mmCIF file of C-alpha atoms and ligand atoms in Angstrom:
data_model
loop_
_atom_site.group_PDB
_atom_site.id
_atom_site.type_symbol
_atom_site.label_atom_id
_atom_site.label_comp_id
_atom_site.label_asym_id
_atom_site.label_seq_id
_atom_site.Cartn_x
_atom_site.Cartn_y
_atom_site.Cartn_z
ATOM 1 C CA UNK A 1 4.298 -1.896 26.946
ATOM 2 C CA UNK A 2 4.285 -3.945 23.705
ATOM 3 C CA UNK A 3 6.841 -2.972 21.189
ATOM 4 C CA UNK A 4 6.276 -0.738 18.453
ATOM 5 C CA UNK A 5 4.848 -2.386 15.339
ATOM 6 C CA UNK A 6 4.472 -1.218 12.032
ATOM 7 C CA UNK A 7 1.220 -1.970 10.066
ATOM 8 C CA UNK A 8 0.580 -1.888 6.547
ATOM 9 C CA UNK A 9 -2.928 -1.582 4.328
ATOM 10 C CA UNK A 10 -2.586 -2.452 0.573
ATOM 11 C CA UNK A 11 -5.278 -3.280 -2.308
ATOM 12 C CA UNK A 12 -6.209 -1.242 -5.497
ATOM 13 C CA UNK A 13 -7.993 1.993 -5.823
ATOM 14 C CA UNK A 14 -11.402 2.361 -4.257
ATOM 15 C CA UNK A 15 -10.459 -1.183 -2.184
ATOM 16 C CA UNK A 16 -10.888 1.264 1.265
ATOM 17 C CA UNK A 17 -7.514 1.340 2.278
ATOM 18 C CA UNK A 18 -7.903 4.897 3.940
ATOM 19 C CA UNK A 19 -11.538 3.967 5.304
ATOM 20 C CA UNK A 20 -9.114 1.051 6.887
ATOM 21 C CA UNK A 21 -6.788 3.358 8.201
ATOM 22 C CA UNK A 22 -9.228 5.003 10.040
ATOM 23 C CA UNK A 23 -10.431 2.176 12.001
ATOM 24 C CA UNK A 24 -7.080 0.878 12.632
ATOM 25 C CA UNK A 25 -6.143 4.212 13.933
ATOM 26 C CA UNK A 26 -9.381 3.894 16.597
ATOM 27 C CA UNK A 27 -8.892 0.626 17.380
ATOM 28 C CA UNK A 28 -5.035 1.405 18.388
ATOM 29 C CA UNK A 29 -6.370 4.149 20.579
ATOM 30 C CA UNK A 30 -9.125 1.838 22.032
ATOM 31 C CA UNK A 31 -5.784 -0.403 23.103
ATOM 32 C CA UNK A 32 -4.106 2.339 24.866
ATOM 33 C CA UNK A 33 -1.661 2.786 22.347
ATOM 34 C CA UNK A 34 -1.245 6.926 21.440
ATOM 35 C CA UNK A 35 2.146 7.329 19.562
ATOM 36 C CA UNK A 36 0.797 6.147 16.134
ATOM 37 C CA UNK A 37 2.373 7.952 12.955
ATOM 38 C CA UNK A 38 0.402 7.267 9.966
ATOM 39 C CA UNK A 39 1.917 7.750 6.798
ATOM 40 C CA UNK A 40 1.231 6.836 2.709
ATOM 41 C CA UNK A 41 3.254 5.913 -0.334
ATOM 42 C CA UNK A 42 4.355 7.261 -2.722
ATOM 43 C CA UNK A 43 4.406 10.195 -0.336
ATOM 44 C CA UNK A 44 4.817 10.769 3.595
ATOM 45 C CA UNK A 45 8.190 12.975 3.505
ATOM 46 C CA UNK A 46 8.711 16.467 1.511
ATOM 47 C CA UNK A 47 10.616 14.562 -1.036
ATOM 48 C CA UNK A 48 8.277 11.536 -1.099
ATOM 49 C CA UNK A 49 5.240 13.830 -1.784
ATOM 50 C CA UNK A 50 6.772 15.698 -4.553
ATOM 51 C CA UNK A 51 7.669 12.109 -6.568
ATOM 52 C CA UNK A 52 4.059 11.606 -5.418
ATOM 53 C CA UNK A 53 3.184 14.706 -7.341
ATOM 54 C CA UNK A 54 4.968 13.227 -10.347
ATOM 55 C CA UNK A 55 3.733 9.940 -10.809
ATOM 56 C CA UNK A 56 0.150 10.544 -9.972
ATOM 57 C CA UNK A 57 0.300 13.508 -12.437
ATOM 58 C CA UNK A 58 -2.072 12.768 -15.332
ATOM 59 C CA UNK A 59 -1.285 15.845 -17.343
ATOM 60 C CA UNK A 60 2.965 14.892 -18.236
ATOM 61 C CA UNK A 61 3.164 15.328 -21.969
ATOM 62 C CA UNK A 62 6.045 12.527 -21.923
ATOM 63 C CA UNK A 63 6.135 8.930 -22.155
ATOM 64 C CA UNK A 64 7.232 7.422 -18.492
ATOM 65 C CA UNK A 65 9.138 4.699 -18.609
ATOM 66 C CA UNK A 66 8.333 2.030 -16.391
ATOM 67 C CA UNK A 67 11.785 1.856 -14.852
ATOM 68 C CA UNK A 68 11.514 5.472 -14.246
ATOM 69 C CA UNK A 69 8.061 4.757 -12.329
ATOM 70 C CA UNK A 70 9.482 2.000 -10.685
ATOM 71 C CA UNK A 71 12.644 4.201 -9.288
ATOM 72 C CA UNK A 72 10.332 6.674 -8.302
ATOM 73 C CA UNK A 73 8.661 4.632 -6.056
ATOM 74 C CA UNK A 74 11.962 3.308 -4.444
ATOM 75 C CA UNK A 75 13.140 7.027 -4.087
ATOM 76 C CA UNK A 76 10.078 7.766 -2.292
ATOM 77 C CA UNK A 77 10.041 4.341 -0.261
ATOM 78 C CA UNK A 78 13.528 5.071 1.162
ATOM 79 C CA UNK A 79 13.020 8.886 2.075
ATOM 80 C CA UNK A 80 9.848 7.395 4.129
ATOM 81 C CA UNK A 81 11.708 4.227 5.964
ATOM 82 C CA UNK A 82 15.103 6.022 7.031
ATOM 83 C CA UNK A 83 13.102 9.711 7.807
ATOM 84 C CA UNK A 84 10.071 8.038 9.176
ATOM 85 C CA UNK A 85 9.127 5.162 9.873
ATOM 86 C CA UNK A 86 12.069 3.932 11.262
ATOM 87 C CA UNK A 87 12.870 7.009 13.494
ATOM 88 C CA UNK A 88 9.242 6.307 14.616
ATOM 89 C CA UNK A 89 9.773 3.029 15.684
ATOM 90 C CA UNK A 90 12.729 3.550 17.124
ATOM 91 C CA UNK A 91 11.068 5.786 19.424
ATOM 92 C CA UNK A 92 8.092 3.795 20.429
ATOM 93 C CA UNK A 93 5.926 5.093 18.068
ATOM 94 C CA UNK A 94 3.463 2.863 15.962
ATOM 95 C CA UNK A 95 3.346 3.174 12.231
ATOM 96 C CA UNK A 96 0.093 2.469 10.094
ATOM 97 C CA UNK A 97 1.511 3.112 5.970
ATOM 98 C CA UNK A 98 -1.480 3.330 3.359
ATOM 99 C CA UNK A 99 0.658 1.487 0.970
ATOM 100 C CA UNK A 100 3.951 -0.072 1.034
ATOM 101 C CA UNK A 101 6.236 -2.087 -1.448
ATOM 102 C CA UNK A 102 3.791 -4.981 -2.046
ATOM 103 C CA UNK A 103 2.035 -2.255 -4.217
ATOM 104 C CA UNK A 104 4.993 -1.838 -6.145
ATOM 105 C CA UNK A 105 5.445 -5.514 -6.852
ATOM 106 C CA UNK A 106 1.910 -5.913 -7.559
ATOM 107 C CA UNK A 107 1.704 -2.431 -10.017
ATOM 108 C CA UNK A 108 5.004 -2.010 -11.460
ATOM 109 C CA UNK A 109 5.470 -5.883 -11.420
ATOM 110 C CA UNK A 110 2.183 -7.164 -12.277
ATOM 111 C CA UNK A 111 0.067 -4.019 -14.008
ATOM 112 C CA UNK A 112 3.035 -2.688 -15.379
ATOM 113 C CA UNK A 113 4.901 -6.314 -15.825
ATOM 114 C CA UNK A 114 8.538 -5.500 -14.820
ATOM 115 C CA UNK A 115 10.537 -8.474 -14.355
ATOM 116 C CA UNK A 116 10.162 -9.044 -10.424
ATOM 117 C CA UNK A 117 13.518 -10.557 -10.445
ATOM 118 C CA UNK A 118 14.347 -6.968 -11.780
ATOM 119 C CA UNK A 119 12.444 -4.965 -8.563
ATOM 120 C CA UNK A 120 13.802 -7.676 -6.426
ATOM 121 C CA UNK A 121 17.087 -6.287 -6.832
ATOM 122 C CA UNK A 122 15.973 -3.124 -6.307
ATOM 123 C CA UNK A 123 14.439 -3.766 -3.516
ATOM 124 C CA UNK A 124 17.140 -5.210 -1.822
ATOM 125 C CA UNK A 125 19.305 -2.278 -2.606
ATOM 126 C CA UNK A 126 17.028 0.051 -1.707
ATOM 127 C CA UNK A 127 15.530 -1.212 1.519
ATOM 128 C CA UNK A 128 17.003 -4.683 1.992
ATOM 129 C CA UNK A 129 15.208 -7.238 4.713
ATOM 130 C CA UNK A 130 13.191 -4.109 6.094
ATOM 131 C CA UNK A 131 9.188 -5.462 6.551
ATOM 132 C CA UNK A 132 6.371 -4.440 8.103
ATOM 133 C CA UNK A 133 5.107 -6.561 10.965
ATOM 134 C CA UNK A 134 1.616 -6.566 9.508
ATOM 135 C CA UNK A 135 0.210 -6.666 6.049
ATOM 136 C CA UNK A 136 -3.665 -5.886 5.524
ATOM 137 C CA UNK A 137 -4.855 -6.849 1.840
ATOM 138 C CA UNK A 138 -8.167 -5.335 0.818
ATOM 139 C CA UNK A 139 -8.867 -7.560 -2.116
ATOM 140 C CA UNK A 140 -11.566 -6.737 -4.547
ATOM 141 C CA UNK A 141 -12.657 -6.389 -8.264
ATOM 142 C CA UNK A 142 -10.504 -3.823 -9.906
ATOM 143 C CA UNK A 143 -14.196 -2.760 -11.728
ATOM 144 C CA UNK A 144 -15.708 -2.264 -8.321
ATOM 145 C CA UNK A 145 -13.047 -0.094 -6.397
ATOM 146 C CA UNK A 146 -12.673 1.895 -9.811
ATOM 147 C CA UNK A 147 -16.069 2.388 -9.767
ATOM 148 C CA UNK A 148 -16.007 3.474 -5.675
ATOM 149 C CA UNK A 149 -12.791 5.778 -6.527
ATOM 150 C CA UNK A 150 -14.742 7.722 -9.369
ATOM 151 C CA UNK A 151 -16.657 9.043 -6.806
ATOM 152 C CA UNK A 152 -13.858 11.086 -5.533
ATOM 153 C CA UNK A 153 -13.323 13.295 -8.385
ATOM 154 C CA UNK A 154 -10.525 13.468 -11.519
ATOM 155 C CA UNK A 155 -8.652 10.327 -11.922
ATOM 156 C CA UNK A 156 -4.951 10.636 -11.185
ATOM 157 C CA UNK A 157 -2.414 8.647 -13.997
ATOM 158 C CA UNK A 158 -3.081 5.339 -12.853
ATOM 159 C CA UNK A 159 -7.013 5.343 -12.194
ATOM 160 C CA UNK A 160 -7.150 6.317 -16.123
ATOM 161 C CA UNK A 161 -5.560 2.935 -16.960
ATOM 162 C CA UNK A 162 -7.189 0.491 -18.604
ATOM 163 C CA UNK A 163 -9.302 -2.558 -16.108
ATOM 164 C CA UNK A 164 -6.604 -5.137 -17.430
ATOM 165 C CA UNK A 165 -4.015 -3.543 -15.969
ATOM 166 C CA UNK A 166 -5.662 -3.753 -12.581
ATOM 167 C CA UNK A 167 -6.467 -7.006 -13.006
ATOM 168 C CA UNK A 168 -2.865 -7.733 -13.574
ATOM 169 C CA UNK A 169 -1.812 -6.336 -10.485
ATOM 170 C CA UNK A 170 -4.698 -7.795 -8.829
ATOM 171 C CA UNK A 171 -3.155 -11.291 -9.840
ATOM 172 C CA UNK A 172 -0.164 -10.131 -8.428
ATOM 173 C CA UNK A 173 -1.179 -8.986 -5.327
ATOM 174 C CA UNK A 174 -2.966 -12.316 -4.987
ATOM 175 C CA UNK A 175 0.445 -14.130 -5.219
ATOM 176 C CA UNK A 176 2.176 -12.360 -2.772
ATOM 177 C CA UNK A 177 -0.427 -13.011 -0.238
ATOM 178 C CA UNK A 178 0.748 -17.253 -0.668
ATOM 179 C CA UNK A 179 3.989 -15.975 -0.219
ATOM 180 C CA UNK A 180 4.445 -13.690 2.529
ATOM 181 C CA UNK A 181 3.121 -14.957 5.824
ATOM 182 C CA UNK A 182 2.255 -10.874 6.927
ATOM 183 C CA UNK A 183 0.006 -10.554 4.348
ATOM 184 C CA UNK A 184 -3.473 -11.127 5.455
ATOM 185 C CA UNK A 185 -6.576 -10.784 2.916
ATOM 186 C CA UNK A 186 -9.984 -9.507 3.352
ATOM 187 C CA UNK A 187 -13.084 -9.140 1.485
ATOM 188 C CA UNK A 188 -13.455 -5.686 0.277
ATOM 189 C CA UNK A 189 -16.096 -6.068 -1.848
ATOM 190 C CA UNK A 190 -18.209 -6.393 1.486
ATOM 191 C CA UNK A 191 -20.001 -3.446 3.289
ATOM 192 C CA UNK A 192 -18.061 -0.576 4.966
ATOM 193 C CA UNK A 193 -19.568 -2.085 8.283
ATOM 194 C CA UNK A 194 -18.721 -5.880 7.470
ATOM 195 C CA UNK A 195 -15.158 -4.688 6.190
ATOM 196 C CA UNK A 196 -14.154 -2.996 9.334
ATOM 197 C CA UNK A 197 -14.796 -5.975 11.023
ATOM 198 C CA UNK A 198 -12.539 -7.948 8.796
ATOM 199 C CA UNK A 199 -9.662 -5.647 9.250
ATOM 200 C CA UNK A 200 -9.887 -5.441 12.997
ATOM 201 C CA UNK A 201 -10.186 -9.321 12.900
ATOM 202 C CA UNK A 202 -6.662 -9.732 11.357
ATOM 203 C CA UNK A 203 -4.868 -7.032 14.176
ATOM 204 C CA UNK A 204 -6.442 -9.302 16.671
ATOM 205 C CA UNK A 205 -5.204 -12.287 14.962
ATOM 206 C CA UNK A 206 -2.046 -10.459 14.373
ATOM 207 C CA UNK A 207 -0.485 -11.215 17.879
ATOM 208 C CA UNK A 208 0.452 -7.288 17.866
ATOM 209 C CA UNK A 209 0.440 -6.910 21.551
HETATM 210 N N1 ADP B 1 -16.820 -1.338 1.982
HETATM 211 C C1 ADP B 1 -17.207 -0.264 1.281
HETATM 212 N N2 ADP B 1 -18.394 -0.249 0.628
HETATM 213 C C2 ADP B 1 -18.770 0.824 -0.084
HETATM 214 N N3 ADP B 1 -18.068 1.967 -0.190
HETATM 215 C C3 ADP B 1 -16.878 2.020 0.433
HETATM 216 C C4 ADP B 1 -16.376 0.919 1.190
HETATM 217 N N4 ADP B 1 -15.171 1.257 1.710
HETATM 218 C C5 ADP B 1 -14.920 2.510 1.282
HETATM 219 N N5 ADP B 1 -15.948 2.980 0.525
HETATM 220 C C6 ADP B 1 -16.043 4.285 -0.144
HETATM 221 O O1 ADP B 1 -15.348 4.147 -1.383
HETATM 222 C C7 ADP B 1 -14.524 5.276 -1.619
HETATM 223 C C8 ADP B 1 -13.070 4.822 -1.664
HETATM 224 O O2 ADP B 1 -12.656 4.373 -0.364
HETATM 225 P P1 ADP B 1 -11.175 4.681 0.166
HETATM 226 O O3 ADP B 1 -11.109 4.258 1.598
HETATM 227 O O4 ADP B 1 -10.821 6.099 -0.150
HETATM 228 O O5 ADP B 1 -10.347 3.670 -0.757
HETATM 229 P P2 ADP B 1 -8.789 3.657 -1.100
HETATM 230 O O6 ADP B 1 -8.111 4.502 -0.060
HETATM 231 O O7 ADP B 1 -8.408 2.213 -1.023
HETATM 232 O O8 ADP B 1 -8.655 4.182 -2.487
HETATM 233 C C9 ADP B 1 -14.805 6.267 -0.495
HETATM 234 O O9 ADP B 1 -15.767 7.160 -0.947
HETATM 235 C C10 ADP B 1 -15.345 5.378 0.623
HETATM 236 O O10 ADP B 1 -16.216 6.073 1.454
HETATM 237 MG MG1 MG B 2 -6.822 6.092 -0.166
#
């Protein structure tokens, strides 16, 4: 038996991260490997999912601050790793997170342009050298996923932003895949079909097992 590893899918709205999550699910199972917890951010814990609530809410007649955003997503992040994911780990379990703390670098840094320096520290404090072991990043055109994410219905508080800001945490997203060696890109823009292949691609490549 392998050890547990922990698997991560990141990329804007409408990029197929959940479409991903499904085939990475199947594939596992096609491996032999049944303990797999799958969990999102914000979200994933009863706390987590009521900050989810929150920040997704498009109705609060309030300014947010971006620091208060940017907490938010730290509150949530650390309810998930010390209830969740690392419990699950610790217990054999796999762990496949729609999301992770790339997207908050890459929104909060780059859409919303927080000082990374700033969510560095944060970071650290928060969750310090804790990493997943794999990094998928669905890259595409901010106007394309929007346009794929419209078809699900009303647009929570950050679909209704403006395509700059995506574009900025596009960019952002972008750098972080030079940086961190466990981020892995694909091609989102592709077909469903063509995608899936992509994503499987990169666990084989991964050296998971
Ligand atoms: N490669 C693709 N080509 C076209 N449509 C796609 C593709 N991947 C996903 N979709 C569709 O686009 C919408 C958003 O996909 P989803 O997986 O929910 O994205 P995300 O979770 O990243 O927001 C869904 O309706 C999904 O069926
Ligand atoms: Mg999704």
């Amino acid at each position: 038996m392998s050890t547990p590893k922990f698997i991560v899918i990141e990329g804007l709205e409408g990029a197929g991260k959940s479409t991903a999550l499904k085939a990475i699910e199947s594939y596992l199972s096609e491996k032999g490997i049944s303990s797999v917890v799958t969990c999102r951010e914000p979200g994933g814990t009863l706390m987590g999912e009521a900050i989810r609530s929150i920040v997704k809410d498009n109705t609060i007649d309030e300014k947010i601050d971006s620091r208060t955003e940017l907490l938010l997503m730290y509150a949530s992040r650390i309810q998930l790793v010390e209830n969740i994911i690392k419990p699950a780990l610790a217990d054999g379990k796999w762990v496949v997170c729609d999301r992770f703390y790339y997207s908050t670098f890459a929104y909060q840094g780059g859409g919303r342009d927080i000082d990374v320096d700033i969510i560095q520290n944060i970071h650290d404090a928060s969750i310090g050298e804790f990493k997943p072991d794999l990094t998928v990043y669905m890259d595409i055109d901010p106007k394309l996923g929007l346009a794929r994410a419209a078809g699900r219905g009303e647009l929570d508080r950050f679909e209704l932003e403006k395509v700059e800001f995506f574009e900025r945490t596009r960019d952002m997203y972008l750098k972080l895949v030079d940086t961190s060696s466990e981020m892995k890109p694909v091609d989102a823009s592709q077909s469903i079909e063509n995608v899936r292949e992509q994503v499987l691609q990169v666990l084989e490549e991964g050296a998971l097992f």
